[in-house]
PDB file of C-alpha atoms and ligand atoms in Angstrom:
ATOM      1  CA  UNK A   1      56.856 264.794 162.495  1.00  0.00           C
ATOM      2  CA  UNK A   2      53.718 266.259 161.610  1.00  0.00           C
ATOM      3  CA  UNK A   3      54.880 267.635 158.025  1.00  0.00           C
ATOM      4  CA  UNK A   4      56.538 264.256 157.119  1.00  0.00           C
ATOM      5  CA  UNK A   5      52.866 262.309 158.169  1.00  0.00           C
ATOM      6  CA  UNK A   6      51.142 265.103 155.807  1.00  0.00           C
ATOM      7  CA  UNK A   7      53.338 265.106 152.906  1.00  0.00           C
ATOM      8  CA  UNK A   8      53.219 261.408 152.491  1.00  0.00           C
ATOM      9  CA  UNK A   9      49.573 261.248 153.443  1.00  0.00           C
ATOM     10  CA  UNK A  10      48.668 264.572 151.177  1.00  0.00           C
ATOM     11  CA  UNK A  11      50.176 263.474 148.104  1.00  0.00           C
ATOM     12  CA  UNK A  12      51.498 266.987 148.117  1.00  0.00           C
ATOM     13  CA  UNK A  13      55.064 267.166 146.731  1.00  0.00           C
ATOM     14  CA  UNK A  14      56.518 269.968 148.858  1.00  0.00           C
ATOM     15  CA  UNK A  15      59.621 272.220 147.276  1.00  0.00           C
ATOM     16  CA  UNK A  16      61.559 273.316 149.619  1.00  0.00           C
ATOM     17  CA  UNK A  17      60.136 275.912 152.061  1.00  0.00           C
ATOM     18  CA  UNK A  18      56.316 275.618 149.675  1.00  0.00           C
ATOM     19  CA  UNK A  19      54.756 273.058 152.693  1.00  0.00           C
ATOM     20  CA  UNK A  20      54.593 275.956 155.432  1.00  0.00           C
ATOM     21  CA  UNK A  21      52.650 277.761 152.517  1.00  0.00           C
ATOM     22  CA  UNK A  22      50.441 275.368 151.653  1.00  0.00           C
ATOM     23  CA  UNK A  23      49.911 274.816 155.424  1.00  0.00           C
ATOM     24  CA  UNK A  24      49.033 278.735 155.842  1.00  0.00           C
ATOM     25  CA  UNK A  25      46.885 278.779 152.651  1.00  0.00           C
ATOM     26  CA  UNK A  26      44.941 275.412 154.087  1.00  0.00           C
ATOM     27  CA  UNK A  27      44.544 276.992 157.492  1.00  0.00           C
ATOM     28  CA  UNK A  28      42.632 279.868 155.846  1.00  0.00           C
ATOM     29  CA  UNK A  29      40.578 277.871 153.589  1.00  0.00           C
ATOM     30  CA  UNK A  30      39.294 275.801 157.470  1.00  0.00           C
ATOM     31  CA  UNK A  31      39.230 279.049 159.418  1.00  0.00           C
ATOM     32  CA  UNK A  32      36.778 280.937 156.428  1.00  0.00           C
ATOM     33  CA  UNK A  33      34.547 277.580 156.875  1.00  0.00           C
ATOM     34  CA  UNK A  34      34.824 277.563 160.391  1.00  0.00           C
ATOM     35  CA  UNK A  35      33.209 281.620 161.022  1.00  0.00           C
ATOM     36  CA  UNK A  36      29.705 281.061 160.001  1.00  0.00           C
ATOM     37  CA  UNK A  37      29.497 278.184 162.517  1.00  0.00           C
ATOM     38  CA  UNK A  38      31.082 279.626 165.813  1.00  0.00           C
ATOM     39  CA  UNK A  39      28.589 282.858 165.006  1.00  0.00           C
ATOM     40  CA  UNK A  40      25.410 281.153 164.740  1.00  0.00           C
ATOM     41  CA  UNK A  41      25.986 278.833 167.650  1.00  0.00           C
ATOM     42  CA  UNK A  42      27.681 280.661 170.052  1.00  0.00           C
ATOM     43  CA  UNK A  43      25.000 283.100 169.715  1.00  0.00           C
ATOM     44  CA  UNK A  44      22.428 280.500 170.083  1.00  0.00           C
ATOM     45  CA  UNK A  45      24.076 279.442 173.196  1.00  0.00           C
ATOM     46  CA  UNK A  46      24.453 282.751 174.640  1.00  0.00           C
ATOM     47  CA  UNK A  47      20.804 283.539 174.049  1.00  0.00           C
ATOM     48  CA  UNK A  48      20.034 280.448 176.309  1.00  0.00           C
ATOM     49  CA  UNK A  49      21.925 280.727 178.474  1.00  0.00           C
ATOM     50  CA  UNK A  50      21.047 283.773 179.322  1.00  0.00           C
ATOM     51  CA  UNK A  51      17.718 283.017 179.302  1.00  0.00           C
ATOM     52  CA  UNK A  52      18.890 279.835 181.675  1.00  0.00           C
ATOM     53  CA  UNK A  53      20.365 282.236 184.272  1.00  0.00           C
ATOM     54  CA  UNK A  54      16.973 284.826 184.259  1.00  0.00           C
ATOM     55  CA  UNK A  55      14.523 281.291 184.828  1.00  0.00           C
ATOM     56  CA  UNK A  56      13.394 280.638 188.705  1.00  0.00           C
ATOM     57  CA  UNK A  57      16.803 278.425 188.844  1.00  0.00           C
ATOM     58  CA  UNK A  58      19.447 279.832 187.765  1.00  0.00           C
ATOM     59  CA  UNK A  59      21.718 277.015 189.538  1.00  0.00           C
ATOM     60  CA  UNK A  60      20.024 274.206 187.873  1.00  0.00           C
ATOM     61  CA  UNK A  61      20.444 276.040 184.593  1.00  0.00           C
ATOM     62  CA  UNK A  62      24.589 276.228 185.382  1.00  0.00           C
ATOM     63  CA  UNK A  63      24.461 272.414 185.844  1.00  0.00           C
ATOM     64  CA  UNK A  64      22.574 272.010 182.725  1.00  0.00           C
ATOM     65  CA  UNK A  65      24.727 273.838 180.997  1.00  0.00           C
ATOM     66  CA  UNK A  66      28.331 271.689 181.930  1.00  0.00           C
ATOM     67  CA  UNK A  67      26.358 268.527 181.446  1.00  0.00           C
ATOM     68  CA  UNK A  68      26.552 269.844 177.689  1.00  0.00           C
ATOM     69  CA  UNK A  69      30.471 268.956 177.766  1.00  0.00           C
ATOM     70  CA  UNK A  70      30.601 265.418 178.429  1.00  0.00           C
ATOM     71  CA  UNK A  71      27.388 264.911 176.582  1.00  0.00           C
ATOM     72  CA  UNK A  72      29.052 266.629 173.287  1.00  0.00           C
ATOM     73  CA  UNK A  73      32.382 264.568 174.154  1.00  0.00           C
ATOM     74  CA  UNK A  74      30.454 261.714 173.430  1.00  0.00           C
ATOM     75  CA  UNK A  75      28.659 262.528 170.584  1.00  0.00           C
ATOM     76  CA  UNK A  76      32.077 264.086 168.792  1.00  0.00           C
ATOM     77  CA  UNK A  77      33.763 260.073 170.211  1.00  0.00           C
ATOM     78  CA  UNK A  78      30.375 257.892 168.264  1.00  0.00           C
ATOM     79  CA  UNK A  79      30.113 260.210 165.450  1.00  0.00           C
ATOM     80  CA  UNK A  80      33.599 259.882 164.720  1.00  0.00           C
ATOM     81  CA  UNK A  81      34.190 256.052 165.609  1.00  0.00           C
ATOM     82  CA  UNK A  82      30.768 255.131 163.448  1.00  0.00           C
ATOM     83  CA  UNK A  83      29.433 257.698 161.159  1.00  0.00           C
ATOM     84  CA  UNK A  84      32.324 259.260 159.922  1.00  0.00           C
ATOM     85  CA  UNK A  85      34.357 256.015 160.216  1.00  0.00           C
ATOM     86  CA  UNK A  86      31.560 253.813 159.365  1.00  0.00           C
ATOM     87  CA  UNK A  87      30.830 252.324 155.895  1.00  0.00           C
ATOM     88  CA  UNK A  88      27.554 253.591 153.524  1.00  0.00           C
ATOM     89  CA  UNK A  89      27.813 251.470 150.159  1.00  0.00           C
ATOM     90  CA  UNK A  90      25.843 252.507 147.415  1.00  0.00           C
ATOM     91  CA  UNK A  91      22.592 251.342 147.312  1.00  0.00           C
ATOM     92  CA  UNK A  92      19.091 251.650 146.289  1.00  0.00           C
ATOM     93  CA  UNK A  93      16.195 254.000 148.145  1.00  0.00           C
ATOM     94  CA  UNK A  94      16.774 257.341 149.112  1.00  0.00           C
ATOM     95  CA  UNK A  95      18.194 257.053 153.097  1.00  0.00           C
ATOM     96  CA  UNK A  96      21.025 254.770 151.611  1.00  0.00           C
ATOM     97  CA  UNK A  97      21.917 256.680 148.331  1.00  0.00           C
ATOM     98  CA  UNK A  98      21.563 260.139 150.771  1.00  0.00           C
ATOM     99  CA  UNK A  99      23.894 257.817 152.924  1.00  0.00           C
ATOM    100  CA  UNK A 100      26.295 257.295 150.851  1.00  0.00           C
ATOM    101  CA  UNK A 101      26.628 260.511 148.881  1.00  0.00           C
ATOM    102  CA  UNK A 102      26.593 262.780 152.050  1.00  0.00           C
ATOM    103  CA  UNK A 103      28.471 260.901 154.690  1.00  0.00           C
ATOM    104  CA  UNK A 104      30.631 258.192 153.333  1.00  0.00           C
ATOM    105  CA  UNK A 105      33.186 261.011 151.477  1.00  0.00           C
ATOM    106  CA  UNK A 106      33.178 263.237 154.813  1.00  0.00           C
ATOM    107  CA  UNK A 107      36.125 261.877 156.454  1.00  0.00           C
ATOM    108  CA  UNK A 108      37.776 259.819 154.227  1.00  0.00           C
ATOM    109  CA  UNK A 109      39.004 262.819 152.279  1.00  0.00           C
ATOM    110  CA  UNK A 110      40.560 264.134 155.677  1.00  0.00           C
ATOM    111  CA  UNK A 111      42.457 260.658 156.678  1.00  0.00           C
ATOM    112  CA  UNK A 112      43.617 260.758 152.652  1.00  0.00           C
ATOM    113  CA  UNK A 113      44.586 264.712 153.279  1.00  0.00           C
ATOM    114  CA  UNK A 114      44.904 265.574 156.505  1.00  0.00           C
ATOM    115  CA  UNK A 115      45.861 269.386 156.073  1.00  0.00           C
ATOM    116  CA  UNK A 116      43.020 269.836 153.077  1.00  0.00           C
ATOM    117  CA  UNK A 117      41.228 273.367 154.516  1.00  0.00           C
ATOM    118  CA  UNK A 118      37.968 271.523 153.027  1.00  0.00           C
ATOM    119  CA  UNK A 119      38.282 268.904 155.065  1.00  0.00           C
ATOM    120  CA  UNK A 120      39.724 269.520 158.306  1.00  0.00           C
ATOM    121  CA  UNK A 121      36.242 270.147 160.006  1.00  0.00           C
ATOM    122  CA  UNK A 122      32.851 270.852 159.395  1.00  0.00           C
ATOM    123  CA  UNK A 123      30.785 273.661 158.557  1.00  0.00           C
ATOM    124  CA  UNK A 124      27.322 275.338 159.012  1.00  0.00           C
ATOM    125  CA  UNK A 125      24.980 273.161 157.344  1.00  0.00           C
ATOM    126  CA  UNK A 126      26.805 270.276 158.501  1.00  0.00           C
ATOM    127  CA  UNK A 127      24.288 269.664 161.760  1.00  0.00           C
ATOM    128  CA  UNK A 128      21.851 272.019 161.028  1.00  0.00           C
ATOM    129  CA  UNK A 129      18.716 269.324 159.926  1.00  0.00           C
ATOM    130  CA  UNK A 130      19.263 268.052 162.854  1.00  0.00           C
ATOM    131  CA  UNK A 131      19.941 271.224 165.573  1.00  0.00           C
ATOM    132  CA  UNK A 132      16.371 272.279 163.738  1.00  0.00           C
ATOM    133  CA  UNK A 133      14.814 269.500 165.568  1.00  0.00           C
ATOM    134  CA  UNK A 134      16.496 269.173 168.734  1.00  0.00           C
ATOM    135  CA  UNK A 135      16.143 273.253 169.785  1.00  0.00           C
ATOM    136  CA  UNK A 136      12.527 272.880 169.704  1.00  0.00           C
ATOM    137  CA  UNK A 137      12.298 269.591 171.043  1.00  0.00           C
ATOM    138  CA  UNK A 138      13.970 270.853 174.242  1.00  0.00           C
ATOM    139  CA  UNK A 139      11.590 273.299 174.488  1.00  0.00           C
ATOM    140  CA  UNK A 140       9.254 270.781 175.233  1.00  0.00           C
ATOM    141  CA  UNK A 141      11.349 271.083 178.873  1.00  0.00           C
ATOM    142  CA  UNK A 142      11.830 274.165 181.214  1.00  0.00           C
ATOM    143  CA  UNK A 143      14.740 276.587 179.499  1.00  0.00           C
ATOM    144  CA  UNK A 144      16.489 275.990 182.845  1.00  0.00           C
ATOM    145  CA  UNK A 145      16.842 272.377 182.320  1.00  0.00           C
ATOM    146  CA  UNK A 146      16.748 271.023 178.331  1.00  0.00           C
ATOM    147  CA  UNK A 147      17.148 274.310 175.890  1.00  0.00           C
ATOM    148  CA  UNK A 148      20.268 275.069 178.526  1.00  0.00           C
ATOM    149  CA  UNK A 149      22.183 271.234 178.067  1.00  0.00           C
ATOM    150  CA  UNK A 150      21.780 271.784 174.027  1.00  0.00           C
ATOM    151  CA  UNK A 151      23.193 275.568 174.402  1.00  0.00           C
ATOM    152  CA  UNK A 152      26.099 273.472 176.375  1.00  0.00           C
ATOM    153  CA  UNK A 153      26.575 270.706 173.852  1.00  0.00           C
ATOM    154  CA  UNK A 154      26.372 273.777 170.960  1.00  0.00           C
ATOM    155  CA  UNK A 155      28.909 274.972 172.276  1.00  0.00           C
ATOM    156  CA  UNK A 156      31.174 272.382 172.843  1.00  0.00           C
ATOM    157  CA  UNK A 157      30.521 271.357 169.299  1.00  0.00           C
ATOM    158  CA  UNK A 158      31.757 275.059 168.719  1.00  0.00           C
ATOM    159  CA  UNK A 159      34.722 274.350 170.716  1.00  0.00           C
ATOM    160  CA  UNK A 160      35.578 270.571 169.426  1.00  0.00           C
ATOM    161  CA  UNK A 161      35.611 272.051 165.735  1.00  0.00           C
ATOM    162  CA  UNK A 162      38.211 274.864 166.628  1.00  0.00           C
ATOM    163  CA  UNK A 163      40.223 272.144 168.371  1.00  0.00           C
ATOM    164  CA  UNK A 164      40.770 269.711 165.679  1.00  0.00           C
ATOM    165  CA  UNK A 165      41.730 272.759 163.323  1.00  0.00           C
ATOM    166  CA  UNK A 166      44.131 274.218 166.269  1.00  0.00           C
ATOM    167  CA  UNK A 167      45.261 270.442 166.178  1.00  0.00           C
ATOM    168  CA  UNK A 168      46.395 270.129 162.632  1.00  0.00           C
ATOM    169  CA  UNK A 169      47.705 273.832 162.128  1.00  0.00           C
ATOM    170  CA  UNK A 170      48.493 275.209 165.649  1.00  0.00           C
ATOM    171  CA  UNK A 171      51.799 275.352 167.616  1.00  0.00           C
ATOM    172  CA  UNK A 172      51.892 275.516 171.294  1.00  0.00           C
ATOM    173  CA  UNK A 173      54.194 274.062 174.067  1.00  0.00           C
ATOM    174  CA  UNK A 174      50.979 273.842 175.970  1.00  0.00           C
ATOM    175  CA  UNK A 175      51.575 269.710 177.501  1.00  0.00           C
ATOM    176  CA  UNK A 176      47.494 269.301 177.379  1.00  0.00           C
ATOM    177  CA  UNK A 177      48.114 270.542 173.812  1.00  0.00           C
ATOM    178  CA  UNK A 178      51.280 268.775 172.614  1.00  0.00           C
ATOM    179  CA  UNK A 179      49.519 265.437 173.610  1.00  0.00           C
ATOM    180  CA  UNK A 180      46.049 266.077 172.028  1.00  0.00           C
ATOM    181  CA  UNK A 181      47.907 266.967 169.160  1.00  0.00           C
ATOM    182  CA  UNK A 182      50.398 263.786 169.318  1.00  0.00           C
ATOM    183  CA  UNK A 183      47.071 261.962 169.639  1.00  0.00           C
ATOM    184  CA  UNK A 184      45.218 262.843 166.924  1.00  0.00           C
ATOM    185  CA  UNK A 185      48.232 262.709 164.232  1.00  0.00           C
ATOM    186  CA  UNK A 186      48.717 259.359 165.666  1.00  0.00           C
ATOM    187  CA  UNK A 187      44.643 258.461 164.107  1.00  0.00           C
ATOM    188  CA  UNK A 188      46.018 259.640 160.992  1.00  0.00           C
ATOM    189  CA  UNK A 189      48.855 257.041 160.732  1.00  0.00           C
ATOM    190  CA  UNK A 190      48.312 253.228 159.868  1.00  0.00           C
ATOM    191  CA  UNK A 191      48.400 251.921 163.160  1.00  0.00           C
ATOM    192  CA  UNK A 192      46.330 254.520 164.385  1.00  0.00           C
ATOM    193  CA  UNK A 193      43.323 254.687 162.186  1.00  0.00           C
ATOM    194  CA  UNK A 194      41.143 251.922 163.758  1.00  0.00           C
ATOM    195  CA  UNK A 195      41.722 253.294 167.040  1.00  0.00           C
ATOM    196  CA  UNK A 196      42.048 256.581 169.412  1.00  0.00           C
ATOM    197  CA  UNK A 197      38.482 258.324 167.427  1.00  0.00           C
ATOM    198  CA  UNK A 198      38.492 260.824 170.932  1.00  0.00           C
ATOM    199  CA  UNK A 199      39.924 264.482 169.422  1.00  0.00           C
ATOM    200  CA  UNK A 200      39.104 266.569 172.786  1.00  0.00           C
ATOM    201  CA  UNK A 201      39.846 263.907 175.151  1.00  0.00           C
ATOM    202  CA  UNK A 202      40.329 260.020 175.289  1.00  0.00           C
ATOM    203  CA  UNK A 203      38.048 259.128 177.553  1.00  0.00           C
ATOM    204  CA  UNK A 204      35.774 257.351 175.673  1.00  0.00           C
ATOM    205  CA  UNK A 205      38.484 255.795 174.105  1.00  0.00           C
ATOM    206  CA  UNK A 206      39.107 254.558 177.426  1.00  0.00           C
ATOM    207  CA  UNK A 207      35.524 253.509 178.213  1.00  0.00           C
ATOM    208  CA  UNK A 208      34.879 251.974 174.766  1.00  0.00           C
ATOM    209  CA  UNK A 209      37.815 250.017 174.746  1.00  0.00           C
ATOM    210  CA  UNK A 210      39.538 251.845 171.422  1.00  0.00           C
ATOM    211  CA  UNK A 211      42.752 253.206 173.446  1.00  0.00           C
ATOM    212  CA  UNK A 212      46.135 252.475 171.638  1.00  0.00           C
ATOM    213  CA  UNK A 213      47.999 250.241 172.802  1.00  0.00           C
ATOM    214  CA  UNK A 214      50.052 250.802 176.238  1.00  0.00           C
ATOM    215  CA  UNK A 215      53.696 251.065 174.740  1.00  0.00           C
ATOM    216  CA  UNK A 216      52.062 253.889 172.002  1.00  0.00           C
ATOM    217  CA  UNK A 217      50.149 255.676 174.970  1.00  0.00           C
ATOM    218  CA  UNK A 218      53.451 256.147 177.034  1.00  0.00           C
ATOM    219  CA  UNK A 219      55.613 257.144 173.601  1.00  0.00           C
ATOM    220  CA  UNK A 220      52.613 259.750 172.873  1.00  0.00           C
ATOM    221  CA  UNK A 221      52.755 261.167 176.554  1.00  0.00           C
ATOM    222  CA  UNK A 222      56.295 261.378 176.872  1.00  0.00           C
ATOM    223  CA  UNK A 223      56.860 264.900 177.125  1.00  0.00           C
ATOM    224  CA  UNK A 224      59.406 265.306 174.270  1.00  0.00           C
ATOM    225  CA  UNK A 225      59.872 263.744 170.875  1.00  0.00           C
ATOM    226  CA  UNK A 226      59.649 259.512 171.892  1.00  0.00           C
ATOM    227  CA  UNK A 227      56.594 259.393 169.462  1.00  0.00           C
ATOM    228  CA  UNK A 228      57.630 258.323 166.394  1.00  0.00           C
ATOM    229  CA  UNK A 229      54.877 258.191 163.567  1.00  0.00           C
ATOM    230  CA  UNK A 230      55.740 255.865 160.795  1.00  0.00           C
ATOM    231  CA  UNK A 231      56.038 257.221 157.806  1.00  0.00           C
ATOM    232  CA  UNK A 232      54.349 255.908 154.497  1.00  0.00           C
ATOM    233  CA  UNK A 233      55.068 256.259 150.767  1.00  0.00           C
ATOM    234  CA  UNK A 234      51.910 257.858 148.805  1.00  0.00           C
ATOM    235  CA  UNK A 235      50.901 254.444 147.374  1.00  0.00           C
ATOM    236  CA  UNK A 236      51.172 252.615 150.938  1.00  0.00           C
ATOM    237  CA  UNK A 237      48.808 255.293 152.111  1.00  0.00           C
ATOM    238  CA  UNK A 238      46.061 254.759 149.496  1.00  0.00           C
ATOM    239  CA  UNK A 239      46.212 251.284 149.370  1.00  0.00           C
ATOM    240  CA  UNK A 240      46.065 251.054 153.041  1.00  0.00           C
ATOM    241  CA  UNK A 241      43.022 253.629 152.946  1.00  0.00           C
ATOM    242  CA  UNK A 242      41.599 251.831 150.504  1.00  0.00           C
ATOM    243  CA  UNK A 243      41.795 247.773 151.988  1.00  0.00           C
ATOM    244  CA  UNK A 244      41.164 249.279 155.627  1.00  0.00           C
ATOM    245  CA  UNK A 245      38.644 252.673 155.943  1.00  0.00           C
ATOM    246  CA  UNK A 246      36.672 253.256 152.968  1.00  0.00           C
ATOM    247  CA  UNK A 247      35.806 251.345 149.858  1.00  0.00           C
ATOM    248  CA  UNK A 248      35.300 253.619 147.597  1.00  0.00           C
TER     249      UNK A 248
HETATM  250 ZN1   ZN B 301      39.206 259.583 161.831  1.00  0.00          ZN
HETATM  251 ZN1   ZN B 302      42.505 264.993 161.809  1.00  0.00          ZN
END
């Protein structure tokens, strides 16, 4: 399933056997990006947290902390649904041009190539304007309560990344896995695209109305091979890219 989606949405012609090497060679390309990032924030979280469980309440600090999932779930579900989904034409004045050149290529190239090492996630600098003013913001708040939920949501982040790169390269027969995995591949097809933007979960898929649609969500959780993505020929892909994601 998930070779035929990729061939036809890669452009890549595979000889025989050559796709499982491409696949490897891809996977080390998004793992290399992916280091710098899990260092620097898991650190940062660990510092925090840390700090979190020394403060006068520890226990508060442990709440803080969990918040940090769901709060990153959401962020990962509107980031993905309107920034990296959303549409930046060119324009005059910096914010639009800066618009345009730095986030309306970001995702577009990963729909168009879904097993591109470039493009399967993101990497250091990515978030890093704006963790620079976040951190100290939430020090404007005890470390139990603030600096803690951003150490959570770090890491999460941390977590979401290594997820949607286990999700395009990684085998399991983990069922939690197999369905995430289902679910995701199914964004990358035509039917998919404008819906299902949740990669760790689809709960706010749920809440913000952007769940497929009922007969899809019990082919994708049937525990065996019902889903069936449709395939597309390399021109059917870019033309649907083209009319329905990004204008380019
Ligand atoms: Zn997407
Ligand atoms: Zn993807």
């Amino acid at each position: 399933m998930s070779a035929g989606l990729a061939s036809t949405l890669t452009g890549f012609r595979p000889t025989e056997g050559s796709f499982e090497a491409y696949k490897r060679e891809q996977s080390r390309i998004a793992r290399r990006r992916l280091y710098p990032l899990t260092v620097f924030y898991t650190t940062y979280a660990l510092i925090i947290t840390l700090l979190g469980l020394r403060s006068a309440h520890p226990w508060i600090g442990i709440v803080f902390y969990f918040a940090g999932i769901p709060v990153w779930s959401l962020v990962e579900y509107l980031f993905h649904r309107y920034v990296l989904h959303g549409r930046f034409p060119p324009g005059k004045g910096i914010i639009r041009r800066f618009l345009h050149e730095r986030l309306d290529p970001l995702h577009w190239e990963h729909h168009e190539k879904p097993f591109d090492g470039w493009h399967i996630s993101g990497e250091l600098k990515d978030i890093l304007p704006l963790f620079f003013v976040a951190a100290p913001f939430s020090f404007l708040f005890p470390v139990f309560t603030l600096p803690v939920l951003l150490a959570g949501v770090v890491q999460s982040y941390v977590g979401e990344e290594w997820t949607q790169y286990f999700l395009h390269f990684g085998k399991s027969r983990n069922p939690l896995f197999r369905h995430l995995k289902r679910y995701h591949l199914y964004h990358h097809s035509p039917r998919g695209m404008e819906k299902g933007y949740g990669i760790t979960s689809g709960i706010w898929d749920l809440v913000f109305h952007t769940q497929y649609p009922k007969p899809v969500r019990k082919l994708l959780s049937e525990n065996g091979h019902g889903a069936r993505i449709k395939k597309m020929t390399r021109s059917q892909a870019s033309r649907l890219f083209r009319e329905r994601f990004k204008k380019r």
